[in-house]
GROMACS .gro file of C-alpha atoms in nm:
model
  146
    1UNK     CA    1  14.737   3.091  -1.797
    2UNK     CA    2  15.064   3.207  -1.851
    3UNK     CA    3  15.329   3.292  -1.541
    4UNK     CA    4  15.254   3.337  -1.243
    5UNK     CA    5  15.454   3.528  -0.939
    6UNK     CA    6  15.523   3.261  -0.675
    7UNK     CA    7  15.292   3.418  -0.424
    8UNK     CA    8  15.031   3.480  -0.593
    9UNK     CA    9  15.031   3.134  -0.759
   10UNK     CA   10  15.060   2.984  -0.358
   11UNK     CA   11  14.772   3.196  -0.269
   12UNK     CA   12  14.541   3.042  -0.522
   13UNK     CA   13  14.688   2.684  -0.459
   14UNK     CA   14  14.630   2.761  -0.081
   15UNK     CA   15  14.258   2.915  -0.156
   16UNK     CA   16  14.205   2.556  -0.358
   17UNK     CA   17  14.207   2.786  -0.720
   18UNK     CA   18  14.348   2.521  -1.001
   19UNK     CA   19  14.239   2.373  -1.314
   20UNK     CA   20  14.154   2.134  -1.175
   21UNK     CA   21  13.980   2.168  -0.831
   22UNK     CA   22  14.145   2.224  -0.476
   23UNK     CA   23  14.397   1.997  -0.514
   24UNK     CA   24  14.295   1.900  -0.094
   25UNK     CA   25  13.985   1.783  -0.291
   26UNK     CA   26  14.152   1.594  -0.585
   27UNK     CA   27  14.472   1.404  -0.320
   28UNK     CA   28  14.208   1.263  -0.055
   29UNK     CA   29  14.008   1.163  -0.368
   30UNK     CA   30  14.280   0.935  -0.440
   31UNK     CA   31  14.392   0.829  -0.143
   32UNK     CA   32  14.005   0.713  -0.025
   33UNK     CA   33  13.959   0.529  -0.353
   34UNK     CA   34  14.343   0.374  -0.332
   35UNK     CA   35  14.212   0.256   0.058
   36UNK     CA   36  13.865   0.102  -0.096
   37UNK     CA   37  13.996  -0.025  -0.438
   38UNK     CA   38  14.354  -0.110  -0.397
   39UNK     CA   39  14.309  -0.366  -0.657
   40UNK     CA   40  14.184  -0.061  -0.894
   41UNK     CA   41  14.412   0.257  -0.776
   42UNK     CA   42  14.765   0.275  -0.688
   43UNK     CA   43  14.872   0.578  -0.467
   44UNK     CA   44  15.236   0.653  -0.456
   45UNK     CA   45  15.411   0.984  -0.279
   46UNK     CA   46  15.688   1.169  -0.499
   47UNK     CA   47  15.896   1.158  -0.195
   48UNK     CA   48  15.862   0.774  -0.158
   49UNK     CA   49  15.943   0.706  -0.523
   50UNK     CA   50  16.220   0.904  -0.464
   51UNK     CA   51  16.358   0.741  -0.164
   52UNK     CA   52  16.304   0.330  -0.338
   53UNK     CA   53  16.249   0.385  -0.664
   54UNK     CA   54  16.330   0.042  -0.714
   55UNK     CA   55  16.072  -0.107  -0.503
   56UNK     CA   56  15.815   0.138  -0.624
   57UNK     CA   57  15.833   0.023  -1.003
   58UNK     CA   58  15.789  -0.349  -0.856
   59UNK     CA   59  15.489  -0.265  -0.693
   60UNK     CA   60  15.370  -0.094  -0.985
   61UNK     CA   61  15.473  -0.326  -1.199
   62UNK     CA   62  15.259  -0.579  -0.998
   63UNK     CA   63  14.982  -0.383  -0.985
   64UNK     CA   64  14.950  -0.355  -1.328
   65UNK     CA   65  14.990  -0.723  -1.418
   66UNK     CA   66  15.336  -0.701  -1.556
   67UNK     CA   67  15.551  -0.820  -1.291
   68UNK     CA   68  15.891  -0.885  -1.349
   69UNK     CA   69  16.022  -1.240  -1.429
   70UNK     CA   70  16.343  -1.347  -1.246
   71UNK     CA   71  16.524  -1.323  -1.592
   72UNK     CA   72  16.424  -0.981  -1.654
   73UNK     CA   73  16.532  -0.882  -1.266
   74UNK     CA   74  16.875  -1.079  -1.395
   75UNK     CA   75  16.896  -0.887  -1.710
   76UNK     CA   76  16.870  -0.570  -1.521
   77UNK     CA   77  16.529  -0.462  -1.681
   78UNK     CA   78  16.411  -0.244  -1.349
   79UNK     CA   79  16.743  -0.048  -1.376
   80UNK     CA   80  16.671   0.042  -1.758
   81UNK     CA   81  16.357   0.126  -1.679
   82UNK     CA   82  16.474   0.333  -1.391
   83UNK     CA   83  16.721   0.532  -1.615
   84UNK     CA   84  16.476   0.549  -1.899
   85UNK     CA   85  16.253   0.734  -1.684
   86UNK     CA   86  16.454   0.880  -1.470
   87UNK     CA   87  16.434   1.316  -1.409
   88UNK     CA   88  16.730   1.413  -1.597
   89UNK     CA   89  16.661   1.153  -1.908
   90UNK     CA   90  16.331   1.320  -1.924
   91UNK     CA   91  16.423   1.674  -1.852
   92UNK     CA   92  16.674   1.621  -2.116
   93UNK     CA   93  16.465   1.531  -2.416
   94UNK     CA   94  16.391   1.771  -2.642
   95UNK     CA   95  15.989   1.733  -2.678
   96UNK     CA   96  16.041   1.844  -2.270
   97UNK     CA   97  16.273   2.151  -2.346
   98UNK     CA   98  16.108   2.297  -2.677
   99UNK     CA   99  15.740   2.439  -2.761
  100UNK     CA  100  15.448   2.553  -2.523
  101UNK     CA  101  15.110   2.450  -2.456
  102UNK     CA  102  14.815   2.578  -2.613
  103UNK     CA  103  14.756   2.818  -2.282
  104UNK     CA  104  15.116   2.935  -2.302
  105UNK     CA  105  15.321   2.776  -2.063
  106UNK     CA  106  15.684   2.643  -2.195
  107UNK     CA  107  15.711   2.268  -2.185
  108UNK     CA  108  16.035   2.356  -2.018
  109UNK     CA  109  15.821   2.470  -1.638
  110UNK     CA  110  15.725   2.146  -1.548
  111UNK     CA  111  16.068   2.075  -1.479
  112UNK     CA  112  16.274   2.200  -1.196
  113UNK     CA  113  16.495   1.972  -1.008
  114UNK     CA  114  16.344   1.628  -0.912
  115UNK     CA  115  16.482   1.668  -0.555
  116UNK     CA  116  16.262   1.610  -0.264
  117UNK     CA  117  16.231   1.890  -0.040
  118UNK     CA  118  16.352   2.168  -0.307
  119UNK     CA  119  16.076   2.345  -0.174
  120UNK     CA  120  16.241   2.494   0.091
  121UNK     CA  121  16.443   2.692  -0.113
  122UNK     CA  122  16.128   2.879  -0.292
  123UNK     CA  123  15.865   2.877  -0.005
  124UNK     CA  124  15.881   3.096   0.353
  125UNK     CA  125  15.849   2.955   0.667
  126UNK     CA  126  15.538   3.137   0.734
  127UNK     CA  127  15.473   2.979   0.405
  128UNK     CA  128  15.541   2.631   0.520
  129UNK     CA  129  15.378   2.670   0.827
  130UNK     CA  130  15.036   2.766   0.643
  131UNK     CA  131  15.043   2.512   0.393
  132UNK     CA  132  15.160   2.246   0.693
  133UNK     CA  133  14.814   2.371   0.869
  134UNK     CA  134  14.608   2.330   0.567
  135UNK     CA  135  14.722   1.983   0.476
  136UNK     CA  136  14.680   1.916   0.852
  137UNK     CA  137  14.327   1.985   0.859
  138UNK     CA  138  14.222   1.888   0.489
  139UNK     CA  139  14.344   1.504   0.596
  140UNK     CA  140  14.240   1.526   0.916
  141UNK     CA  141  14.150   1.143   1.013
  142UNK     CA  142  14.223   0.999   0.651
  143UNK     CA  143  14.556   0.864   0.739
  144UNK     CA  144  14.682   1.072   0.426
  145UNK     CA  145  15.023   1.244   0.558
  146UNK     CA  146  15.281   1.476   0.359
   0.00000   0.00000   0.00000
């Protein structure tokens, strides 16, 4: 509930303290379920939806039964959609800038950048190197890498 310092808010994350469970516990959940029921659970990476976002919303459109006819491709649908939801549309609205949440928090801190690997400029290396370790041996064998 409210703000947390950086560190201590890493400690918890690294001791597997959040709402909602160790989030170790939550990812592999996922991923294992996304392995046995691709037809039920799509995983996707932040990182990889960053890199084609393109051919992510395809393959989620797909997945969800709404694929995209060839006029709709022609009309440019996939880039309006892109835009729509892109990180600075979003950001940007005001129901994402204004008000907090019953526990405190301004709607505002679940926004920082949107860049991939923005990290780096708020963790250490020796916190890097710990979390690296963890994630190492959490998905250990699952095929699950970060």
């Amino acid at each position: 509930m409210g703000t947390n310092p950086l560190e201590d808010a890493f400690e918890k994350f690294c001791a597997g303290v959040s709402i909602y469970g160790p989030f170790w516990d939550h990812m592999l959940g996922y991923w294992k379920e996304s392995l046995n029921n691709p037809q039920r659970v799509f995983f996707l990476k932040y990182e990889e939806m960053k890199e084609q976002p393109e051919l992510h919303l395809k393959k989620l459109a797909d997945f969800l039964g709404c694929s995209f006819s060839s006029k709709e491709e022609e009309e440019r649908t996939v880039d309006d959609i892109l835009e729509i939801c892109s990180f600075d549309n979003l950001s940007n609205l005001k129901v994402n800038k204004e008000g907090k949440l019953p526990s405190g928090e301004d709607f505002s801190a679940f926004f920082r950048k949107g860049e991939v690997g923005d990290w780096k400029n708020h963790l250490t290396p020796e916190m890097v190197e710990r979390l690296d370790n963890i994630c190492e041996e959490k998905f250990q064998g699952s095929g699950l890498k970060f």
